[in-house]
Structures are given as structure tokens and as C-alpha cells.
Short mmCIF file of C-alpha atoms and ligand atoms in Angstrom, two decimals:
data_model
loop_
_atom_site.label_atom_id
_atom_site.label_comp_id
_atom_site.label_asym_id
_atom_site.label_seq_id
_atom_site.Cartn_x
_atom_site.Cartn_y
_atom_site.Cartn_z
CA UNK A 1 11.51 0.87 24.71
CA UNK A 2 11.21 -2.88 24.45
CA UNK A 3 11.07 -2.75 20.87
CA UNK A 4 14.45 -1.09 21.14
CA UNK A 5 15.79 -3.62 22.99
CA UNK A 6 14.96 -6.68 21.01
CA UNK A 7 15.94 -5.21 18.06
CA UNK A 8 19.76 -4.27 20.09
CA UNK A 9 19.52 -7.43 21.00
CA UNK A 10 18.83 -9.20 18.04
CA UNK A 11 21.94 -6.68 16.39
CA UNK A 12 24.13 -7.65 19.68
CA UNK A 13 23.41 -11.23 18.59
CA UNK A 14 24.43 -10.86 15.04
CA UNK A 15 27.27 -8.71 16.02
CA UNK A 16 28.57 -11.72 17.95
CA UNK A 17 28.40 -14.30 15.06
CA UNK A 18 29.50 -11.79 12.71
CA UNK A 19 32.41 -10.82 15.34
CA UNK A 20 33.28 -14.83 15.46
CA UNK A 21 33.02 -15.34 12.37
CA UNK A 22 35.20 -12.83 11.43
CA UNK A 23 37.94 -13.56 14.26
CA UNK A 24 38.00 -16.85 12.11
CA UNK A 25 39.55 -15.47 8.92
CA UNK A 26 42.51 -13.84 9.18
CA UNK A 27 42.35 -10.74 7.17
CA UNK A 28 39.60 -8.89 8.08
CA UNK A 29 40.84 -6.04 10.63
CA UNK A 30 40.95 -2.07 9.79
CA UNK A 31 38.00 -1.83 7.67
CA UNK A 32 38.11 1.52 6.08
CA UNK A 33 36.20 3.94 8.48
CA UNK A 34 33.20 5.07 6.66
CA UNK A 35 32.36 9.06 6.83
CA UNK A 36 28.44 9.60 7.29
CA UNK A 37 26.60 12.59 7.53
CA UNK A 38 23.56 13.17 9.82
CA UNK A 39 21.24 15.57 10.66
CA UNK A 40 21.47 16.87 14.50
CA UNK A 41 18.11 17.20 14.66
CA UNK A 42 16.32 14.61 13.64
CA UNK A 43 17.28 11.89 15.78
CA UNK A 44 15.38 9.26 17.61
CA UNK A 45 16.71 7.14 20.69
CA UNK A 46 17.07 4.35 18.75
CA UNK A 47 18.76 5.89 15.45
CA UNK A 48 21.20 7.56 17.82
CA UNK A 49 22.14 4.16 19.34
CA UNK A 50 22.61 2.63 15.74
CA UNK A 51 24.50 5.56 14.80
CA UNK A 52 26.52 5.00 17.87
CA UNK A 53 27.17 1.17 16.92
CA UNK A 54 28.45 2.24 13.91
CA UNK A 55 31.00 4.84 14.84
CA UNK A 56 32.07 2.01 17.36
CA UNK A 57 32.15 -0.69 14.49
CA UNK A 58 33.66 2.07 12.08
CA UNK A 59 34.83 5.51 12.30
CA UNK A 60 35.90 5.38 15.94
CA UNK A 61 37.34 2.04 15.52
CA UNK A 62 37.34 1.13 19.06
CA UNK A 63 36.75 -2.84 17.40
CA UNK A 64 40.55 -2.59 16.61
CA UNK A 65 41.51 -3.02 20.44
CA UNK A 66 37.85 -3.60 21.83
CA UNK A 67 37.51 -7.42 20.56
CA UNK A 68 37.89 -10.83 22.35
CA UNK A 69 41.49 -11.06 21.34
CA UNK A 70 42.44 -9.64 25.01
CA UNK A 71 43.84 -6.05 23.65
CA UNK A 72 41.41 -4.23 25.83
CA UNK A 73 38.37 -4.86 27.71
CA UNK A 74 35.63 -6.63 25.10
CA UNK A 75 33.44 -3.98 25.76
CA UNK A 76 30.63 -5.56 22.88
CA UNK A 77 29.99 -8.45 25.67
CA UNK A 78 30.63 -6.67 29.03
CA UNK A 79 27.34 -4.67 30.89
CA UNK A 80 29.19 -0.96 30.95
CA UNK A 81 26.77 -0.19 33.77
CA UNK A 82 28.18 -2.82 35.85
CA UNK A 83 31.30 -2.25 34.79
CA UNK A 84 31.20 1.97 35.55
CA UNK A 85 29.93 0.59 38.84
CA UNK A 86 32.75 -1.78 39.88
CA UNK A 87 35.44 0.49 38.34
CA UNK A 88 33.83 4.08 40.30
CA UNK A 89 34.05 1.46 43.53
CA UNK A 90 37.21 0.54 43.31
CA UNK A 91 39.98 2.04 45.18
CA UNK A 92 42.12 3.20 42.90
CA UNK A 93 39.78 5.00 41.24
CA UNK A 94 40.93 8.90 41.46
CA UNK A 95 38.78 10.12 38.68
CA UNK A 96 35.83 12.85 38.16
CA UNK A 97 32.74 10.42 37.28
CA UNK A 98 29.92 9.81 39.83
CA UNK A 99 27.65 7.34 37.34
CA UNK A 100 27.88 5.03 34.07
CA UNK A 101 27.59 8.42 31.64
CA UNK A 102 30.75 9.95 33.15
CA UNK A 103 32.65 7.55 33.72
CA UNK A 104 32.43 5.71 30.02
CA UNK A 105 32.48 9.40 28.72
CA UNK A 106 35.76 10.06 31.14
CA UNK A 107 37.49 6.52 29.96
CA UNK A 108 37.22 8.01 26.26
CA UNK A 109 38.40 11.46 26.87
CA UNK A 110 40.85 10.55 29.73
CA UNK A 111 41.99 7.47 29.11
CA UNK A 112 44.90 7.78 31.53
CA UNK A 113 43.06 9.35 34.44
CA UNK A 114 42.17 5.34 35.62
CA UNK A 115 43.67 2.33 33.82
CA UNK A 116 41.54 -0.94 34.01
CA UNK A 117 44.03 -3.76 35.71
CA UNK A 118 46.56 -5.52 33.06
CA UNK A 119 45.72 -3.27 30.60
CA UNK A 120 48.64 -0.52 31.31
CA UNK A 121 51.55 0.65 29.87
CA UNK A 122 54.64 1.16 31.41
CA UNK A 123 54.17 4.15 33.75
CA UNK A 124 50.27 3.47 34.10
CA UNK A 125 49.12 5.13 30.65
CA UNK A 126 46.73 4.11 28.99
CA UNK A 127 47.18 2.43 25.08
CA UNK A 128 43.85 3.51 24.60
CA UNK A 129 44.21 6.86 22.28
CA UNK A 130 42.32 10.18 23.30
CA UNK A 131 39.15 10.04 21.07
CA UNK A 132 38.55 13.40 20.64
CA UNK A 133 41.72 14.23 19.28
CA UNK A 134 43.01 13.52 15.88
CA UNK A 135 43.52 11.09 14.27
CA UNK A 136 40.25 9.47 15.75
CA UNK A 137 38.69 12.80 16.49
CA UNK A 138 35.04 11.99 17.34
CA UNK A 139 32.85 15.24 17.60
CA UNK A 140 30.90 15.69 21.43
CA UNK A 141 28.04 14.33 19.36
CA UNK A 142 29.39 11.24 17.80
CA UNK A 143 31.23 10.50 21.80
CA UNK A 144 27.43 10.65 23.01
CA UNK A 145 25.96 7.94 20.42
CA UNK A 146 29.21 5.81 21.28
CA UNK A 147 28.33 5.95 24.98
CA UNK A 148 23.87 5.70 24.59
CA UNK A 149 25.18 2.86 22.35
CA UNK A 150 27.28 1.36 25.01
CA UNK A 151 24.17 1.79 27.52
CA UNK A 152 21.87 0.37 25.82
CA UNK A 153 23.11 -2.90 23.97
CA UNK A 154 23.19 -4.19 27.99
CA UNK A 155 19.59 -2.49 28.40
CA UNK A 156 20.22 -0.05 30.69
CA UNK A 157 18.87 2.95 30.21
CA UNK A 158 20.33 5.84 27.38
CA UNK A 159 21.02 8.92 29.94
CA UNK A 160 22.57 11.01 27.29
CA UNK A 161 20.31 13.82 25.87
CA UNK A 162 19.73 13.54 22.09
CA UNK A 163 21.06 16.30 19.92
CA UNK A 164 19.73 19.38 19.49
CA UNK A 165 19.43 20.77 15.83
CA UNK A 166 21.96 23.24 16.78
CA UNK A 167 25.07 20.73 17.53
CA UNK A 168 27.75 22.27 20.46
CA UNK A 169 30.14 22.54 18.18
CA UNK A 170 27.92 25.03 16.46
CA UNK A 171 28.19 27.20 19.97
CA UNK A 172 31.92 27.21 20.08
CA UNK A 173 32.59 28.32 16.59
CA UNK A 174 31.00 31.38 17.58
CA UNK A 175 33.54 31.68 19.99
CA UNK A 176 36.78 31.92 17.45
CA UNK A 177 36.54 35.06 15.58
CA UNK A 178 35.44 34.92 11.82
CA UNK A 179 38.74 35.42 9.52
CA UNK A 180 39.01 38.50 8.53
CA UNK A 181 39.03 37.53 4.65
CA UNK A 182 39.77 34.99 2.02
CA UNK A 183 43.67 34.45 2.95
CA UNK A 184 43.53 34.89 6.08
CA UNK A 185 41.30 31.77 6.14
CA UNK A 186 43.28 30.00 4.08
CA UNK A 187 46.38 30.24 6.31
CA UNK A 188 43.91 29.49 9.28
CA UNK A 189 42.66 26.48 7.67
CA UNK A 190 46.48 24.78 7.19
CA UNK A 191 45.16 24.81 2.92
CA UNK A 192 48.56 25.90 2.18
CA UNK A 193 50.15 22.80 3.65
CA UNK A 194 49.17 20.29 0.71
CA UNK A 195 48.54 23.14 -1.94
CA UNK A 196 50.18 25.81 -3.75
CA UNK A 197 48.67 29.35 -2.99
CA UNK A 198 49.16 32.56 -1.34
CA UNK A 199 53.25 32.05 -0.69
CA UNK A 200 52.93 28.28 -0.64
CA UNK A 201 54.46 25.65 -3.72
CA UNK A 202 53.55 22.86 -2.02
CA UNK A 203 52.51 20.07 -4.35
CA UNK A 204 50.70 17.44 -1.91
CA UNK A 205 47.61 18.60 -3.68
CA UNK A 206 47.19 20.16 -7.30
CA UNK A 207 48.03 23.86 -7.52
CA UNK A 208 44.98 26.33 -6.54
CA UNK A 209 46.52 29.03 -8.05
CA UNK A 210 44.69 27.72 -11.47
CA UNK A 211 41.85 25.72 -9.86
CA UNK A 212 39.43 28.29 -12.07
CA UNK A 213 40.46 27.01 -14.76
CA UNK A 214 39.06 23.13 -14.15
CA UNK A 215 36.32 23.76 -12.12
CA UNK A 216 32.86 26.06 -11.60
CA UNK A 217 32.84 27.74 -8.26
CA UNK A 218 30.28 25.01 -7.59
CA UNK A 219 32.65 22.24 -7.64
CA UNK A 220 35.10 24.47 -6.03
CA UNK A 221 32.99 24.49 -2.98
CA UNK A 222 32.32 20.77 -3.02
CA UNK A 223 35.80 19.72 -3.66
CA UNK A 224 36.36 21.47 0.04
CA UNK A 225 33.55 20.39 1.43
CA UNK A 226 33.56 16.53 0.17
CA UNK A 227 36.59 16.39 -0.76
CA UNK A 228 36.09 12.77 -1.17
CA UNK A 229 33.47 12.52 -3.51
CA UNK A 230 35.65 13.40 -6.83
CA UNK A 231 39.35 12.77 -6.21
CA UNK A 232 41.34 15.14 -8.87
CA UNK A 233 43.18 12.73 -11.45
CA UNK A 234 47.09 12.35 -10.60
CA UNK A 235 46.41 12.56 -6.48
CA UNK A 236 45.50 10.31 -3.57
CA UNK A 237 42.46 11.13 -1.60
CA UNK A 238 44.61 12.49 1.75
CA UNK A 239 42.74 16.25 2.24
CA UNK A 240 40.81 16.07 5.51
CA UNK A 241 37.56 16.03 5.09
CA UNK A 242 36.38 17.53 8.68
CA UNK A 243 36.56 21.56 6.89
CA UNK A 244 33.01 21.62 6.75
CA UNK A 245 32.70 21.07 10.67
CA UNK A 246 35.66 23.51 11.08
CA UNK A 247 34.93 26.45 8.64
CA UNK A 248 31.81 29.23 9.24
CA UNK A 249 29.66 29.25 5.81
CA UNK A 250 31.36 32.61 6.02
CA UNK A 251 34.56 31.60 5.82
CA UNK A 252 33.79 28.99 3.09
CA UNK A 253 32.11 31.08 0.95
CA UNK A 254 35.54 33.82 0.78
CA UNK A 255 37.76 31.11 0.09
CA UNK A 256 35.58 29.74 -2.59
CA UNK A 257 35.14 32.89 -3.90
CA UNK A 258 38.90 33.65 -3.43
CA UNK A 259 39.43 30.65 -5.90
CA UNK A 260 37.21 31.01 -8.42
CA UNK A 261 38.58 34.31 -8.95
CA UNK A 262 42.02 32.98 -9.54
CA UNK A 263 43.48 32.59 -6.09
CA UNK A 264 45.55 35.78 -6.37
C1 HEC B 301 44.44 1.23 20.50
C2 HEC B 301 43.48 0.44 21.26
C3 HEC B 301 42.16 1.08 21.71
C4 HEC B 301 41.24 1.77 20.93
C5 HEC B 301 41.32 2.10 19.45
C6 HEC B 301 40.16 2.10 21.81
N1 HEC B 301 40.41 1.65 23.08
FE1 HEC B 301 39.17 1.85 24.70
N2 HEC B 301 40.60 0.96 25.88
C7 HEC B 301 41.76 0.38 25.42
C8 HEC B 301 42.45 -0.25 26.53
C9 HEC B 301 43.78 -1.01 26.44
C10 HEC B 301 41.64 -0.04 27.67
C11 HEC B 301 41.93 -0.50 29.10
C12 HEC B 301 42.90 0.45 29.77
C13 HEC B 301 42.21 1.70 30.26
O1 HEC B 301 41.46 1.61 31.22
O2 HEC B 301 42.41 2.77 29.66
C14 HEC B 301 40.49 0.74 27.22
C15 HEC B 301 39.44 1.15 28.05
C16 HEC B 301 38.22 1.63 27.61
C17 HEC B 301 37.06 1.84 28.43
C18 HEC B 301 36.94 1.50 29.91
C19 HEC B 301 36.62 0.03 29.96
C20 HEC B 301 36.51 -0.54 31.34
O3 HEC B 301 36.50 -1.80 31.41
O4 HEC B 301 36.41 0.18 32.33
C21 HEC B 301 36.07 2.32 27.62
C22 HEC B 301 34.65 2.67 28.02
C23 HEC B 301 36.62 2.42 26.29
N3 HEC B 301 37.93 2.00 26.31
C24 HEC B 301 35.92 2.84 25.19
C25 HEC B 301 36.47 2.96 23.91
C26 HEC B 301 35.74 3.46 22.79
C27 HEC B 301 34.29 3.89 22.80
C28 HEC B 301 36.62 3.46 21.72
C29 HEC B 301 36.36 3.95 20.31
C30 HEC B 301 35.87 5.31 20.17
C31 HEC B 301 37.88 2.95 22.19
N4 HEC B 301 37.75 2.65 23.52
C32 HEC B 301 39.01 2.78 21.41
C33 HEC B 301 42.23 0.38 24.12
C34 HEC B 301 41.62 1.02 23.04
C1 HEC B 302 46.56 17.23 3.85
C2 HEC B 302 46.61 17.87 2.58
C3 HEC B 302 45.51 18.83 2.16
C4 HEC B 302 44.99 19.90 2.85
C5 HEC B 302 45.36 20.37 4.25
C6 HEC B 302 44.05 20.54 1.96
N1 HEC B 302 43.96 19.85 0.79
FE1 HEC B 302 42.79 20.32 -0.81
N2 HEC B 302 43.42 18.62 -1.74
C7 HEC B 302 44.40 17.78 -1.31
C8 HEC B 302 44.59 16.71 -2.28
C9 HEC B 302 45.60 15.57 -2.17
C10 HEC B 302 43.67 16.96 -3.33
C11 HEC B 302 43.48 16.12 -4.59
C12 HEC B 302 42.73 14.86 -4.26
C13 HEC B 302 41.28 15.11 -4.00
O1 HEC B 302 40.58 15.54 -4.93
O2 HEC B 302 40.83 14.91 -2.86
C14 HEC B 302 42.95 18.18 -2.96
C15 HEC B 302 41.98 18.79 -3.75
C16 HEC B 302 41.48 20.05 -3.57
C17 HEC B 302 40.66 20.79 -4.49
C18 HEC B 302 40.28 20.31 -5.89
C19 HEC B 302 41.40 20.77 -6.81
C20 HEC B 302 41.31 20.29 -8.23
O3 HEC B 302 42.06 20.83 -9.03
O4 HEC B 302 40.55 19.35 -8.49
C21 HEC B 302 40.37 22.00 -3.92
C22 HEC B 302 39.55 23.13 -4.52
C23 HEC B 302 41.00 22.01 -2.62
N3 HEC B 302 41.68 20.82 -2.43
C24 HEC B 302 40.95 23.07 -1.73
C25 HEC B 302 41.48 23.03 -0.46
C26 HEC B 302 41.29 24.09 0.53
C27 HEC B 302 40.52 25.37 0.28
C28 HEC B 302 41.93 23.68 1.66
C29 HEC B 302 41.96 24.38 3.00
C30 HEC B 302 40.69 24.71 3.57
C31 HEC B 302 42.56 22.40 1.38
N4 HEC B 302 42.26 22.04 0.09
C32 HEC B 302 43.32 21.68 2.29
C33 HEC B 302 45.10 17.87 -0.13
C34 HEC B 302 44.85 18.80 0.86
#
């Protein structure tokens, strides 16, 4: 555990001159938010805290408003358990939380539920988006490294549980019944909203109706999957990349199939 801690606090510290140095050229906001893949089950304290840094730094890019430019609290150099404490004290206070976990996991989910003073809108909401939703739509897992990382750059102590190798989301896909075949997913899935198939010409993306004819079932599956990693010729790279989260293998493997059998 102290090891942990210097090293935070040797990356809080370099944060900090990185963050000021930074502030003192002009162009250097909305860094393209990195994707990263990670295994649920194979994380330590510490590589869930780092992991949590960098959605805050990145993906989740609480940096944009979270900064010393006065936006929203600078969360980077404020002690969250201090703060939980004096927020959960004061009076105005009318939300669910009861300790530092809840109430930094409530401020993310329900921004509007208690606004910090100055910081409002008109009407007492909250500028500070929902972060589970889209478009910043952090997964329950990703929200929990955010928040150990926001305990334990201040060294308190990381109360959230580490992930298990079977992630929640896992639990409630089970939930949502399996579509019942390989158009049905499509439709589910929104595909036909950037590409031509089934009864859809849209031409956002290139026409699936002939995808067999450029690629192997194999690339098929990864241009779903990763859409990102080749970008077809001719198109900008706009397809959500979130269907492997979304989809059972199941439902993957019917569209792929679908596809590669020429999409009729
Ligand atoms: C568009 C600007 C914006 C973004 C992006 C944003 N926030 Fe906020 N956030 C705010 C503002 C403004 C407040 C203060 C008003 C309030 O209480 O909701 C706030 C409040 C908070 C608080 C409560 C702070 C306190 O002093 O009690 C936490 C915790 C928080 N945000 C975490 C995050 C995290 C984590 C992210 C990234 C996943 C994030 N925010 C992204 C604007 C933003
Ligand atoms: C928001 C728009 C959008 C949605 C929704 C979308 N795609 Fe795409 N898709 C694209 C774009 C744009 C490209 C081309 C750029 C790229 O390669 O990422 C693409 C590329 C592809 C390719 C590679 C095609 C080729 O000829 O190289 C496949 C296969 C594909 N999408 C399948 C799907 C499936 C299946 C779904 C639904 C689960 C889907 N897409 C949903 C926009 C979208």
C-alpha cells in the first residue's frame, strides 16, 4: 500500500506539471479519447487506479471541465474524501449517499440530484453530463476505476471491489433475450442506420449487401468488433465501436454469418 501511494503520488505530481504546463499553451484541450481493452479479471489495486486515471485523463474526459480553469470543481487537487464529507454534511444535501464511494459514484450518475455551490445552471442542473449515458457512456466497471482513482490519488483508502472476471454487464445481458436470428439482430443492433441491408439504402457506411465480396468472414467479424482498426477506403471512422460490449457471441456470430453469406 505505500508503494501505491508514492508511486500516485509521484503520477499526481507529474500530472500537475504536465497539467500546468499544458494550461500554458493554448491548443492542447480534447485529446482524442483513446479506446483500451482490459481484462476483468486480472486486475490489481493499483492497475485499476491507473486504469481509472486514464479514463479520467481520456475516455471519460472529465479533464475537459475538471481543470483549474474554474469550469467545475478541480477535482485532480481536491481530497474527494473530504470533499464527500463536507458535501453529505451540508444542508442542502437531499441525496442517497452515506460515504465517499456513494456519493462520488452518485455525483457521476446523478449529477443533478446535488449541485456543488456556483457551479449550477439555471434551474439548479447540473452542466456536468450523465456518465453513463452516451456520448460519454462509461461501463459500471470503468465508473469504479474513475472513483478508486479518485480515492486514492488523496490516499484514502480504494473501497470499491475489483472486478470480477465475469464483468456486471455480463449478468444483465442475460437478462435481454437472445435475437431470434441474423436480422432480427441486425435491426436490434441500429446496423441498418449507417448501412444498406435488410430494407435499408442507407449509405453512412459501405453497402453490406456485397460485404462478401471484399472481405473473409474473419475480417467480417473484426470489422464489427474493431471497427477501428481498418477503416474501409472512401469512409470516416464514425461506427460505434461499443458492439462487442452490446452483442452475445451468439448474436455476433449470426450476423457474421448472415454477411458472409451475402446479407440476403
Ligand atoms: C461538461 C463538464 C463536465 C464534465 C465533462 C465532467 N464534469 Fe464532473 N462536474 C462538473 C460540474 C460543473 C460540477 C459541479 C456541479 C455539480 O455538483 O454537479 C461537477 C461535479 C462533479 C463531482 C462532485 C464534485 C464535488 O466537489 O462535490 C464529481 C465527483 C465529478 N463531477 C466527477 C466527474 C467525473 C469522474 C467526470 C468524468 C467521467 C466528470 N465529472 C465529467 C462538470 C463536468
Ligand atoms: C453510425 C453508423 C454505423 C453503424 C450504426 C454501424 N456501422 Fe458498420 N460501418 C460504418 C462506417 C462509416 C464504416 C466504414 C468505416 C470503417 O471501416 O469503420 C463501417 C464499416 C463496417 C463494415 C466493414 C465494411 C467494408 O466493406 O469494409 C462492416 C462489416 C460493418 N460496418 C458492419 C456493421 C454491423 C454488423 C453493424 C451493426 C451491428 C454496423 N456496422 C453498425 C458505420 C456504421
Amino acid at each position: 500500500m505505500p508503494i501505491v501511494i508514492k508511486v500516485l503520488g509521484f503520477s499526481v505530481a507529474l500530472t500537475l506539471v504536465f497539467t500546468i504546463i499544458t494550461n500554458l499553451l493554448p491548443q492542447v484541450e480534447g485529446e482524442a479519447p483513446q479506446e483500451k481493452t482490459f481484462d476483468p479479471g486480472a486486475f490489481t489495486e493499483e492497475s485499476f487506479v491507473l486504469l481509472g486515471e486514464d479514463l479520467f485523463k481520456g475516455k471519460g474526459t472529465c479533464t475537459l471541465c475538471h481543470n483549474n480553469m474554474g469550469r467545475a470543481p478541480d477535482i485532480l487537487v481536491m481530497n474527494m474524501g473530504e470533499t464527500a464529507a463536507e458535501r453529505l454534511a451540508d444542508t442542502r444535501y437531499q441525496g442517497k449517499a452515506t460515504d465517499t464511494e456513494s456519493y462520488l459514484r452518485e455525483s457521476m450518475l446523478e449529477p443533478s440530484l446535488y449541485v456543488v455551490k456556483n457551479y449550477g445552471k439555471k434551474g439548479s442542473k447540473s452542466p456536468m453530463p450523465v456518465i453513463n449515458k452516451a456520448p460519454i457512456q462509461l461501463s459500471e466497471i470503468e465508473i469504479n476505476a474513475i472513483i478508486a482513482y479518485m480515492q486514492v490519488k488523496d490516499g484514502n483508502q480504494m473501497t470499491v471491489a475489483l472486478p470480477t472476471a465475469t464483468p456486471p454487464q455480463e449478468k444483465t445481458k442475460t437478462v435481454q433475450a437472445l435475437a431470434e436470428n441474423a436480422e432480427a439482430a441486425i435491426s436490434q443492433y441500429g446496423c441498418t442506420a449507417c448501412h444498406a441491408i435488410l430494407t435499408s439504402e442507407s449509405e453512412i457506411g459501405p453497402d453490406l449487401r456485397n460485404v462478401a465480396t471484399r472481405l473473409s468472414s474473419a475480417e467480417i467479424r473484426q470489422s464489427i468488433i474493431e471497427p477501428n482498426a481498418v477503416i474501409t477506403e472512401g469512409y470516416s471512422p464514425m461506427m460505434p465501436s461499443n458492439f462487442a460490449e452490446q452483442m452475445k457471441v451468439k448474436e455476433l456470430e449470426m450476423i457474421v454469418q448472415f454477411l458472409a453469406e451475402g446479407g440476403q
